[in-house]
Short mmCIF file of C-alpha atoms and ligand atoms in Angstrom, two decimals:
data_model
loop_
_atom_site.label_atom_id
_atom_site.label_comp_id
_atom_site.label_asym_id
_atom_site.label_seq_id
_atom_site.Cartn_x
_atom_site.Cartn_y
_atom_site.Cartn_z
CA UNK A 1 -14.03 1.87 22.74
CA UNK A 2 -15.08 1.42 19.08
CA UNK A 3 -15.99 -1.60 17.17
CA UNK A 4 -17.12 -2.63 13.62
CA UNK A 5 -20.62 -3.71 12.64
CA UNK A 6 -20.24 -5.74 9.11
CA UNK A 7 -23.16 -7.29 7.71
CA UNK A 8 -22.28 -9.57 4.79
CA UNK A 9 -22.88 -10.36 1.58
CA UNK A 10 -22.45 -7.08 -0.60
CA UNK A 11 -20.34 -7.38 -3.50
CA UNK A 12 -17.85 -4.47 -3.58
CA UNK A 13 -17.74 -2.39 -6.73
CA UNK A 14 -16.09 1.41 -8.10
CA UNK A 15 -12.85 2.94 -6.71
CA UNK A 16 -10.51 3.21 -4.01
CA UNK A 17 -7.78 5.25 -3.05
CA UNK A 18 -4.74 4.16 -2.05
CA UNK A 19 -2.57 6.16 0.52
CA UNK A 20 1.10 6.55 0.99
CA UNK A 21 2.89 3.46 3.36
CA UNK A 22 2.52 3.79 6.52
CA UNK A 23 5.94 1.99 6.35
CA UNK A 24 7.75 4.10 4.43
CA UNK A 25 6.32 7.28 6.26
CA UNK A 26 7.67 6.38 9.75
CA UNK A 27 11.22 5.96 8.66
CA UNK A 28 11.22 9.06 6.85
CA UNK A 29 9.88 11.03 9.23
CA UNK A 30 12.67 9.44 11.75
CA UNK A 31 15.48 10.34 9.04
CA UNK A 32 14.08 14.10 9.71
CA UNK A 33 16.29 13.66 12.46
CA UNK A 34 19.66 13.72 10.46
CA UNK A 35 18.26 16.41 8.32
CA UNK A 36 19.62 20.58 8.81
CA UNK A 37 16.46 22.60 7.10
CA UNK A 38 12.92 21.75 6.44
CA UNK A 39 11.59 18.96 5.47
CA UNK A 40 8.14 18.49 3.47
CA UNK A 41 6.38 15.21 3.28
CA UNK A 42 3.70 14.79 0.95
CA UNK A 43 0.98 11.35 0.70
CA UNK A 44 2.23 11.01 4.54
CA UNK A 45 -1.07 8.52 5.63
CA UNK A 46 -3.48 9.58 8.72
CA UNK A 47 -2.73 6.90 10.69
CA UNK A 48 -2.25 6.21 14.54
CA UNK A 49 1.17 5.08 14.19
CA UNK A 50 2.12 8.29 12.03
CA UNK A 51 0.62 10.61 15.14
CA UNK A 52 2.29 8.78 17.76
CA UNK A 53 5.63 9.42 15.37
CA UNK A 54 4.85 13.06 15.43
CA UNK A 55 4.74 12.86 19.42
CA UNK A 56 7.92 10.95 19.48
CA UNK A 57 10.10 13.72 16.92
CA UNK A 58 8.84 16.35 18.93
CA UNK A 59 9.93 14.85 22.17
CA UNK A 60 13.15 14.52 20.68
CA UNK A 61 13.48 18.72 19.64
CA UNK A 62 11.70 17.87 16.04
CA UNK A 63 8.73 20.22 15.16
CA UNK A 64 6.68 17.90 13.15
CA UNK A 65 3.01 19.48 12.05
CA UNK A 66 0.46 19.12 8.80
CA UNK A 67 -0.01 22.40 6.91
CA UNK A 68 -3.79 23.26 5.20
CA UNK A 69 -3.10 20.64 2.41
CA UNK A 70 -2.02 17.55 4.39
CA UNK A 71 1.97 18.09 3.95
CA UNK A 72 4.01 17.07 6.90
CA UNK A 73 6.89 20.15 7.91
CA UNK A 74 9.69 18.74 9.53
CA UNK A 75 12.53 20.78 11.44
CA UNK A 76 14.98 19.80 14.36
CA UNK A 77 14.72 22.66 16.75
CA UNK A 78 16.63 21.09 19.34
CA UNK A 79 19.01 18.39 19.49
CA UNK A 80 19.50 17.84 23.25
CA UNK A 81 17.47 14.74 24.27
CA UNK A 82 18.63 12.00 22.68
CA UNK A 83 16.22 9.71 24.49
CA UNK A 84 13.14 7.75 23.06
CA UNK A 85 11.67 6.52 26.39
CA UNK A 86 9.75 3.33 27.02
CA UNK A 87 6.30 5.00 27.31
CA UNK A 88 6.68 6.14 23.86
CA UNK A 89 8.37 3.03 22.11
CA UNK A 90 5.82 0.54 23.64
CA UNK A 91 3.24 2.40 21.94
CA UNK A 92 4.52 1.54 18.59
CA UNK A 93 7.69 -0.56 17.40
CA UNK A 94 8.63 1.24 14.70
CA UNK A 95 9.94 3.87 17.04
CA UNK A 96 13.19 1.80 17.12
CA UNK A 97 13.83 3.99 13.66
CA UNK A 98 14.94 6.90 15.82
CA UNK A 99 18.29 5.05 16.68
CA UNK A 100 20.61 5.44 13.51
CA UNK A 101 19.45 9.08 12.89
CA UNK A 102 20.20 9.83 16.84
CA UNK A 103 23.35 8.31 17.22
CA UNK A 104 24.34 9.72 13.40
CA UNK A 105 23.69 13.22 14.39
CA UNK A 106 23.70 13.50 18.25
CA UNK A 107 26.18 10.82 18.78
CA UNK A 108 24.39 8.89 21.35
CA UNK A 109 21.20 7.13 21.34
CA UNK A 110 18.71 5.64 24.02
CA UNK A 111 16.09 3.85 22.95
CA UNK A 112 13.94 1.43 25.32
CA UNK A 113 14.46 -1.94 23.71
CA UNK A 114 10.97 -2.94 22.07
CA UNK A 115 9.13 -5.72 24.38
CA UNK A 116 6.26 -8.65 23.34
CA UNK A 117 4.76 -8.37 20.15
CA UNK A 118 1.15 -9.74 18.96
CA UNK A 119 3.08 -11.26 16.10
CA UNK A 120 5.73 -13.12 17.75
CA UNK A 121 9.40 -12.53 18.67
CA UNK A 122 11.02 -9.59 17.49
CA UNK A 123 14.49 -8.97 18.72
CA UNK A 124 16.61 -6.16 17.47
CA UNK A 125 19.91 -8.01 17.71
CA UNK A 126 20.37 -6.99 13.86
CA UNK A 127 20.34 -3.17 14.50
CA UNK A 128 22.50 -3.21 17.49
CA UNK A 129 25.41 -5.46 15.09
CA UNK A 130 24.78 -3.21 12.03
CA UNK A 131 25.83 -0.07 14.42
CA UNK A 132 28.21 -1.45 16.35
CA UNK A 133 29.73 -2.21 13.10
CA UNK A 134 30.28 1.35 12.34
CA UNK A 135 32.16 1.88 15.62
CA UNK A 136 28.95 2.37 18.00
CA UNK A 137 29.74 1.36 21.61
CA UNK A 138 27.03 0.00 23.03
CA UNK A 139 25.03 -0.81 26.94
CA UNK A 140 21.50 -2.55 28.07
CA UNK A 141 20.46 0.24 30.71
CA UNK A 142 17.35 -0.49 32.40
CA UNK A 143 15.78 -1.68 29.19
CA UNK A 144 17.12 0.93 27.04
CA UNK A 145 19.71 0.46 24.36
CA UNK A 146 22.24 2.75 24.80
CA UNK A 147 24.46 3.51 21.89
CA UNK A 148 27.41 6.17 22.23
CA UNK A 149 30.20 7.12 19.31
CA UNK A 150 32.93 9.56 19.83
CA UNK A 151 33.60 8.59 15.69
CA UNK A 152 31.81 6.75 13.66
CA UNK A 153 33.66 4.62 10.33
CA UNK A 154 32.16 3.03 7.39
CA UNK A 155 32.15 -0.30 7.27
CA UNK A 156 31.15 -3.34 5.60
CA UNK A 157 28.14 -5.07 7.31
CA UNK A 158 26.30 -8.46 6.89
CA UNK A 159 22.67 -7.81 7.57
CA UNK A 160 21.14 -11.38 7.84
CA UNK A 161 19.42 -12.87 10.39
CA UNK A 162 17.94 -16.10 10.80
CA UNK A 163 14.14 -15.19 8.46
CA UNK A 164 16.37 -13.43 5.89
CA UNK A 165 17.00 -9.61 5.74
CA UNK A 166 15.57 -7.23 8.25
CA UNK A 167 13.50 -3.74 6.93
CA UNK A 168 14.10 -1.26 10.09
CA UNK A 169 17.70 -2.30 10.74
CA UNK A 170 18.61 -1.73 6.78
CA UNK A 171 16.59 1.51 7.48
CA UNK A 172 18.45 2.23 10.73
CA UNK A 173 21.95 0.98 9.49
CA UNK A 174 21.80 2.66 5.88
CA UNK A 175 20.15 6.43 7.89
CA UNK A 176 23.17 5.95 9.87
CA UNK A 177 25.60 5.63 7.48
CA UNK A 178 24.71 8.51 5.30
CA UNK A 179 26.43 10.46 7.81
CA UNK A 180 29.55 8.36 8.91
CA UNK A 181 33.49 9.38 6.99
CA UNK A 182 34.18 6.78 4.76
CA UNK A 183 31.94 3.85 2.61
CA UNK A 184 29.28 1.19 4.26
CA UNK A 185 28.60 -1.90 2.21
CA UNK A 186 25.00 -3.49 3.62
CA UNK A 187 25.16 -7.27 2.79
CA UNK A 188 21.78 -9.52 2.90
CA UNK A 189 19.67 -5.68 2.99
CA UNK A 190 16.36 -5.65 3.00
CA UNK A 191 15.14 -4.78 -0.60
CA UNK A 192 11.53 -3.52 0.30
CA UNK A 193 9.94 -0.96 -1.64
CA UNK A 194 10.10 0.91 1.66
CA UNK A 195 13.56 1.32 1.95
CA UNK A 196 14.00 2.20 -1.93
CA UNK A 197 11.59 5.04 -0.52
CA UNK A 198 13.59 5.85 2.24
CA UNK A 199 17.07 5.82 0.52
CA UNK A 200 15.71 8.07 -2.49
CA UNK A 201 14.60 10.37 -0.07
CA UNK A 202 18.34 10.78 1.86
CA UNK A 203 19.97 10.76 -1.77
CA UNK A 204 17.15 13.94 -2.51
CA UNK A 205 18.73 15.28 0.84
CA UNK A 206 22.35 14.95 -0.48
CA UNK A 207 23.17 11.24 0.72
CA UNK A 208 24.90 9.55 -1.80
CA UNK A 209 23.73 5.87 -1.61
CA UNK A 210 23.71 3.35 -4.33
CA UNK A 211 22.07 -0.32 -4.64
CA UNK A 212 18.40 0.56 -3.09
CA UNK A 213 16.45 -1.99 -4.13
CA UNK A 214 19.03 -4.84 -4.17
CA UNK A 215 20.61 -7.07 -1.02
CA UNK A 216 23.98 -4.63 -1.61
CA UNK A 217 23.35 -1.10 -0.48
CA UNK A 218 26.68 1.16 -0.63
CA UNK A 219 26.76 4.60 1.11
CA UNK A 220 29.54 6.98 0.91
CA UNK A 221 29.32 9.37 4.08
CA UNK A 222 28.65 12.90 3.53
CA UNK A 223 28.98 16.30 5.73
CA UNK A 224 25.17 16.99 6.32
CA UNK A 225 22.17 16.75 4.63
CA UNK A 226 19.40 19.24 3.84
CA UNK A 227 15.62 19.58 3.87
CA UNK A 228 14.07 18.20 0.72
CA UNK A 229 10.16 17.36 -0.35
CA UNK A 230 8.90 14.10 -0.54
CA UNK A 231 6.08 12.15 -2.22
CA UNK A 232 5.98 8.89 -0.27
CA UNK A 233 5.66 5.76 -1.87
CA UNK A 234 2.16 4.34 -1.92
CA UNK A 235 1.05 1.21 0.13
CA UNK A 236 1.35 -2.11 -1.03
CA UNK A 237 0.37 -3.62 1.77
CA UNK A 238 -2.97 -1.34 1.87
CA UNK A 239 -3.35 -1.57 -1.84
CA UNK A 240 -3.22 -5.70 -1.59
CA UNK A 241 -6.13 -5.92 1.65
CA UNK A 242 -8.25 -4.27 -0.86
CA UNK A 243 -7.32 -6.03 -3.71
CA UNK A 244 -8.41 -9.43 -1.63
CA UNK A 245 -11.32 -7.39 -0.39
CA UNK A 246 -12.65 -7.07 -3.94
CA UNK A 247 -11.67 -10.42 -4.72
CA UNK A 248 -13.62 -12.24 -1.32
CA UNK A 249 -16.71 -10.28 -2.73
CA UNK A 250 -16.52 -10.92 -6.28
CA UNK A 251 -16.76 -7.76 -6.89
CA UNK A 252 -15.03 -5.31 -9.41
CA UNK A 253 -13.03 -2.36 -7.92
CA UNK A 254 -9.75 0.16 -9.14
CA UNK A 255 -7.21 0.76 -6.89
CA UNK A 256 -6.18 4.57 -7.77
CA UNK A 257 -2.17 5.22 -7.11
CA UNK A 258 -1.74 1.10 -6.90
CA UNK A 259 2.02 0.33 -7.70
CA UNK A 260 1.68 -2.96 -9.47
CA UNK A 261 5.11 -3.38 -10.51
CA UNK A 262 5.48 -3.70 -6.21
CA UNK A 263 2.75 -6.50 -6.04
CA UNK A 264 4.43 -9.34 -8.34
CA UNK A 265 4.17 -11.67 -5.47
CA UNK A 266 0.78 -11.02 -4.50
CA UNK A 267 -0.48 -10.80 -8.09
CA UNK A 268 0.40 -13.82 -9.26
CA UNK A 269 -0.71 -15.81 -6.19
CA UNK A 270 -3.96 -14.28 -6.65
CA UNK A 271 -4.34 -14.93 -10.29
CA UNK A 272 -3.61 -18.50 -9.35
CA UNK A 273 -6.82 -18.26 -6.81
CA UNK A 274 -8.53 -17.24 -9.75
CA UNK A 275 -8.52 -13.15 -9.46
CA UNK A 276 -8.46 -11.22 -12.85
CA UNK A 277 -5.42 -8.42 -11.43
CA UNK A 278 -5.06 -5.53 -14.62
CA UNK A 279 -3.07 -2.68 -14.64
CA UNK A 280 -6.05 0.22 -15.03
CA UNK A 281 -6.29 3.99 -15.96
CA UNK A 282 -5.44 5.08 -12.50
CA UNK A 283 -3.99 2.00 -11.05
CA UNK A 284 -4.95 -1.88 -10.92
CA UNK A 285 -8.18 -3.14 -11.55
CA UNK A 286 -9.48 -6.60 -9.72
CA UNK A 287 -12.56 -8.55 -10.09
CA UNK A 288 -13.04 -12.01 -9.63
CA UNK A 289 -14.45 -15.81 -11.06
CA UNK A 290 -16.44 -16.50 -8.12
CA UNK A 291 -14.66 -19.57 -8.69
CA UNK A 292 -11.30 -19.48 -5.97
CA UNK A 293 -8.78 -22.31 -6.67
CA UNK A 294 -6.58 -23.67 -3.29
CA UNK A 295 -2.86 -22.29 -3.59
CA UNK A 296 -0.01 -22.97 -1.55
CA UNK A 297 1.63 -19.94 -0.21
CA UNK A 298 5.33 -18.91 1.87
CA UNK A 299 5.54 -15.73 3.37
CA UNK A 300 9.33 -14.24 2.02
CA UNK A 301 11.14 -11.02 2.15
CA UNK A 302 10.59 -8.78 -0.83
CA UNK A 303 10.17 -9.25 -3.43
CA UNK A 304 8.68 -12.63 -2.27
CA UNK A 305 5.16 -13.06 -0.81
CA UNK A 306 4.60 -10.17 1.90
CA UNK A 307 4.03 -11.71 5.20
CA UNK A 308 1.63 -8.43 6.36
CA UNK A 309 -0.40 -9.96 3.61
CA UNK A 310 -0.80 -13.63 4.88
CA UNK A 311 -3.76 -12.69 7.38
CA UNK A 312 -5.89 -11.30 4.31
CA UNK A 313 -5.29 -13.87 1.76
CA UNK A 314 -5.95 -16.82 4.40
CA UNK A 315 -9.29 -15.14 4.75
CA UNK A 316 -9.99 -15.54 1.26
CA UNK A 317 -8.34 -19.14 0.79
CA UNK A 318 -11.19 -19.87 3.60
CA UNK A 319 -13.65 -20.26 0.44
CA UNK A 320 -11.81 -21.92 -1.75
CA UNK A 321 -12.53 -24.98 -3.98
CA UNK A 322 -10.33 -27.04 -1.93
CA UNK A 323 -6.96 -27.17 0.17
CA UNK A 324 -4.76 -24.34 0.80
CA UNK A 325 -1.34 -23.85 2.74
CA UNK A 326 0.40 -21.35 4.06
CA UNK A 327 3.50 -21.14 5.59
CA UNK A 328 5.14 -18.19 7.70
CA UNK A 329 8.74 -17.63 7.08
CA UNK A 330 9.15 -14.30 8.64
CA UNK A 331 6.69 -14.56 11.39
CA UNK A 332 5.99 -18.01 12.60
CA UNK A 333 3.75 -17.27 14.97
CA UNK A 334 1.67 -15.08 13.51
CA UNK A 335 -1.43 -16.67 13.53
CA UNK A 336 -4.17 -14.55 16.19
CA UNK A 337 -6.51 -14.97 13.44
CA UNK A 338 -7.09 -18.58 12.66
CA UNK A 339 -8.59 -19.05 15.95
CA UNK A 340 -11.25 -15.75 14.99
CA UNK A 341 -11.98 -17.31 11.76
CA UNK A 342 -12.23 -20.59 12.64
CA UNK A 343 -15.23 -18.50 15.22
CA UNK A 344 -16.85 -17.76 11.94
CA UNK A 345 -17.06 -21.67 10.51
CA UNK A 346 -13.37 -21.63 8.59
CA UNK A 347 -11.71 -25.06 8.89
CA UNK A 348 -7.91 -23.78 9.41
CA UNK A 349 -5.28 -26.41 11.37
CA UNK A 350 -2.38 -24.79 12.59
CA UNK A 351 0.78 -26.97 12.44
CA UNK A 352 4.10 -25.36 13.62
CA UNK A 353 4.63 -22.25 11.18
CA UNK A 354 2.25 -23.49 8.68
CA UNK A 355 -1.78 -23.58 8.66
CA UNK A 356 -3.70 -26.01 6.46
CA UNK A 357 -7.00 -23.99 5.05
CA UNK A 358 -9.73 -26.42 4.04
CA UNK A 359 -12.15 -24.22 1.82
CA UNK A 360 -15.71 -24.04 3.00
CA UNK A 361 -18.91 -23.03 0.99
CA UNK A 362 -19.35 -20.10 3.39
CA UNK A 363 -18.74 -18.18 6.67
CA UNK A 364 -21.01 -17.18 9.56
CA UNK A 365 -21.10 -13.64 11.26
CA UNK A 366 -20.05 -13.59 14.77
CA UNK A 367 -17.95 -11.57 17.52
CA UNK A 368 -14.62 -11.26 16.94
CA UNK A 369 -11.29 -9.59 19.08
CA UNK A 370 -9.13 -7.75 16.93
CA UNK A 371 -5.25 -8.83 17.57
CA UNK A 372 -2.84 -6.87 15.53
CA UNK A 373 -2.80 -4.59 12.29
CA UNK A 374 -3.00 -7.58 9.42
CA UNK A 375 -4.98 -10.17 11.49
CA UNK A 376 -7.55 -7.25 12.51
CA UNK A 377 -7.92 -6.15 8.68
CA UNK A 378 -8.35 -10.44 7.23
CA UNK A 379 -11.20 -10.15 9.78
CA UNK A 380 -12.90 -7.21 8.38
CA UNK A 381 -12.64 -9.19 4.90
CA UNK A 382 -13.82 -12.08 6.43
CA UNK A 383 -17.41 -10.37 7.51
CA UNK A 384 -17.63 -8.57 4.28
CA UNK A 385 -18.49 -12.13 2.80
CA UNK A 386 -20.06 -14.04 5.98
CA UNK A 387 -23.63 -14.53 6.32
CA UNK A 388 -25.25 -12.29 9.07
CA UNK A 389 -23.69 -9.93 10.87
CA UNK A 390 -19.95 -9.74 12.32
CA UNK A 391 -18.87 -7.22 15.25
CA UNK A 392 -15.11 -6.71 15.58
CA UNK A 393 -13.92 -5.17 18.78
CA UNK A 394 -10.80 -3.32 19.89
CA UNK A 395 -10.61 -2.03 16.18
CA UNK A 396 -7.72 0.32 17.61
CA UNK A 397 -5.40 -2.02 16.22
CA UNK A 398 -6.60 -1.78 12.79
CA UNK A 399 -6.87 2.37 13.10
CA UNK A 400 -2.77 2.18 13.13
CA UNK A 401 -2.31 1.11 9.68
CA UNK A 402 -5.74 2.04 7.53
CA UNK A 403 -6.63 5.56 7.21
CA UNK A 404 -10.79 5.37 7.32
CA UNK A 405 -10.91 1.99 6.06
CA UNK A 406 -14.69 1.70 6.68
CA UNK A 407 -15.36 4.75 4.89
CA UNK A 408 -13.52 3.69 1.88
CA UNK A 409 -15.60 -0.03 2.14
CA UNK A 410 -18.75 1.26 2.22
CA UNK A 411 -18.23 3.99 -0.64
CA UNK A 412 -17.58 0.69 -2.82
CA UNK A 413 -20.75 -0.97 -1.29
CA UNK A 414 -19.84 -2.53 1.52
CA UNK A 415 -22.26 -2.30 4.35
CA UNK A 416 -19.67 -2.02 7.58
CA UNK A 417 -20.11 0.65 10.66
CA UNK A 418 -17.86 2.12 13.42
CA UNK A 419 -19.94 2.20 16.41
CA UNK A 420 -19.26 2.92 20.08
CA UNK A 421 -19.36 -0.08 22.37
C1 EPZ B 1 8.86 -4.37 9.11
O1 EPZ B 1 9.06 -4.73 10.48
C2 EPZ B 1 7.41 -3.87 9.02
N1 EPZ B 1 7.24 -2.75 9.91
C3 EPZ B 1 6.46 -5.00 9.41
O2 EPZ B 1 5.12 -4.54 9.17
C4 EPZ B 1 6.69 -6.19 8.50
O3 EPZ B 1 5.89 -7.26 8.93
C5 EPZ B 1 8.17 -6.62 8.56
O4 EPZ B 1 9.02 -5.51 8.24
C6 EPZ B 1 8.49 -7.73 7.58
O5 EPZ B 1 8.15 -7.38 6.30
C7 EPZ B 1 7.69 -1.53 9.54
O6 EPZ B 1 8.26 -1.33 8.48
C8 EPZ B 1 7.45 -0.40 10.48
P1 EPZ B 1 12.04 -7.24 10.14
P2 EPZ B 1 10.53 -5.04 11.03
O7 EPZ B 1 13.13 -6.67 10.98
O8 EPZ B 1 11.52 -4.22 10.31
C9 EPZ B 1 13.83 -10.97 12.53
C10 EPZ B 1 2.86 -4.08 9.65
O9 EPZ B 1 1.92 -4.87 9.76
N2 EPZ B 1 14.79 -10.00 13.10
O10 EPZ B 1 12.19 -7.17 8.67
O11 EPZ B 1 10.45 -4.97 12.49
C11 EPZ B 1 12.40 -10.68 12.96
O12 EPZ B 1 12.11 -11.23 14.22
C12 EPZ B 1 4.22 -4.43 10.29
O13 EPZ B 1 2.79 -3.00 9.06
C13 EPZ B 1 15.81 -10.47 13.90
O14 EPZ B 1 15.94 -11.67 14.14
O15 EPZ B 1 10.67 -6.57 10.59
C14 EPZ B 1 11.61 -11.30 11.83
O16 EPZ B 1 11.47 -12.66 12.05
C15 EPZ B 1 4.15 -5.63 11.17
N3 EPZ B 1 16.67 -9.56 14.43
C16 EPZ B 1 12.49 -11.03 10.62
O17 EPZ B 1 13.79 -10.79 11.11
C17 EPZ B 1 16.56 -8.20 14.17
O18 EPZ B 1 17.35 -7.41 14.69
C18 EPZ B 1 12.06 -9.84 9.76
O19 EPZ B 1 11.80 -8.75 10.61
C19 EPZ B 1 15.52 -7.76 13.35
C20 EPZ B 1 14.65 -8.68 12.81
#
């Protein structure tokens, strides 16, 4: 197994590329499914999760493979198995995306029901009412979700669940409808830049949906739809970790293809901190006061404060001049890392959903367990600015969502290693 050797203290500085989202990729390439043709992805992200994707299309009669330049060919060869088993959904959540497309096209689905998550309780209650809405009949078989439809309707659907909107059962209800008679209204959607992606890709396919963006998405049903290219959208979520990276350093970097007009939230709770955010030649600039002023924070759907960003920014709020809070709406118990950083001299005190930060002067290297994705990734920002040296094991958490994320810290100065344990 691999692990990451940080030693602290370098302030990062010059330019880093920002990849598509992983979280726009792995819907898209799921909505390959309802697609007759080729599709060509473009700015798809080497990632873990996007690999274990490809394994999952192909087990389901998609030929999904990477030409000389990077692009992502999609085709459905086969459309007999209908059946996304557990050994392949337990490896990655996001395979529940497979179920609207399936039971659109092949009108059935099985899909193992997604178990335990690092970051708390994660039903899919929402996805199962959004289909069964459009006339899905539907079974708990052995652990798999079992959806069948003679003939799907259109249908108008409330969406909202007890944290707000949900992203992947808009994505799965919206895939779904593109292809059922008649018109879908999504109440309470999700308004991610994600699904914008995902819907402007269908609607480049033929789809005819409206109100991407906004908590009302309307899609007329059409025939079919055909193979398209794509461009997907780049990552926020990516673009942000850096962004506090920079920031935790005091240092001065560019993030290149950085959509600022999809960080509001983030930017202005980081210019409250103190962070000097610009839009730049080839993206956003950052640099910081070495002065970081306490903020309050509450994790909120988009466009409010992106809860895959709390991890990160509690890393940084670690240092500052005084009290912090934050609060997690979406995912209140997602909180692996206080309990790593609080390893490294932090003073964080959990309290339900919300943790109280009380700033420090500095942090101290030390060994740390990686939990999931976001927590792994505040970690790594935590040792860029601790004194001595930090060693981060089980880094195959954070391999799913950053493509070569040491490589692109040390270009800007960071001094970070993968080694072998
Ligand atoms: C997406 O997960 C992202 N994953 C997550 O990113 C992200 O944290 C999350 O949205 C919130 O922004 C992908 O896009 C692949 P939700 P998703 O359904 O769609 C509750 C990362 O780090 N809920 O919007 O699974 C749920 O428990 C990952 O990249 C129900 O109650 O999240 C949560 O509290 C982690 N019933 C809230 O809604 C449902 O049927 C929002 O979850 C579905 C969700």
């Amino acid at each position: 197994m691999e692990l990451f050797e940080i030693v602290g203290g370098n302030r990062l500085k010059g330019a880093i590329e920002i990849n598509g989202a992983k979280n726009s990729a792995l819907p898209i390439m799921a909505a390959s499914i309802l697609v007759d043709g080729e599709t060509v992805l473009r700015n798809v992200p080497d990632l873990a999760d996007v690999r274990q994707m490809q394994v999952l299309l192909s087990r389901l009669g998609v030929k999904a493979q990477r030409d000389a330049e990077g692009a992502l060919h999609l085709r459905v060869e086969d459309e007999m198995n209908a059946h996304a088993e557990y050994e392949l959904v337990s490896k990655m959540r996001a395979s529940v995306c497979v179920m609207g497309p399936l039971l659109a096209k092949r009108k059935r689905a099985q899909v193992s029901m997604p178990g335990g998550c690092a970051i708390g309780s994660r039903p899919i209650d929402l996805h199962i009412q959004g289909l069964r809405a459009l006339g899905a009949d539907f079974e708990l078989v052995n652990g798999d979700v079992l959806l069948r439809a003679k003939k799907l309707k259109g249908a108008d659907i409330f969406l909202g669940g007890p944290f707000g909107s949900s992203v992947t059962a808009t994505a799965n209800v919206m895939m779904t409808a593109t292809l059922v008679e008649g018109r879908t209204v999504i109440a309470s959607a999700a308004c991610e830049p994600e699904i914008t992606d995902l819907a402007e890709f269908l609607n480049a396919c033929g789809a005819r949906i409206l109100g991407h963006g906004t908590p009302e998405i309307t899609v007329e049903g059409v025939d079919g739809l055909t193979g398209t290219e794509h461009t997907v959208v780049a990552d926020r979520i990516e673009a942000g970790t850096y962004m506090i990276a920079g920031a935790i350093t005091n240092g001065d970097v560019e993030l290149q293809g950085a959509r600022l007009e999809h960080m509001q939230a983030v930017v202005d709770r980081l210019r409250r901190v103190g962070v000097i955010i610009e839009r730049g030649e080839k993206g956003i600039t950052v640099s910081s006061s070495r002065h970081l002023e306490p903020i309050d924070v509450t994790t909120q759907p988009y466009p409010g404060f992106p809860t895959d960003l709390q991890a990160q920014l509690m890393a940084l709020l670690c240092l500052a001049d005084g009290n912090s809070v934050i609060t997690e709406k979406i995912f209140p118990d997602r909180f692996l890392h206080v309990g790593e950083l609080n390893r490294m001299g932090a003073h964080l005190r959990k309290e339900g959903p919300t943790v109280i930060i009380e700033g420090v002067k500095r942090l101290v290297g030390a060994q740390l367990m990686a939990s999931d994705l976001r927590a792994s990734a505040a970690l790594i920002l935590a040792g860029l600015i601790a004194k001595g040296t930090t060693r981060i094991h089980r880094i195959y958490h954070i391999d799913r969502g950053y493509q070569h994320i040491e490589k692109k810290l040390a270009a800007v100065g960071a001094n970070i290693r993968r080694l072998n344990e």
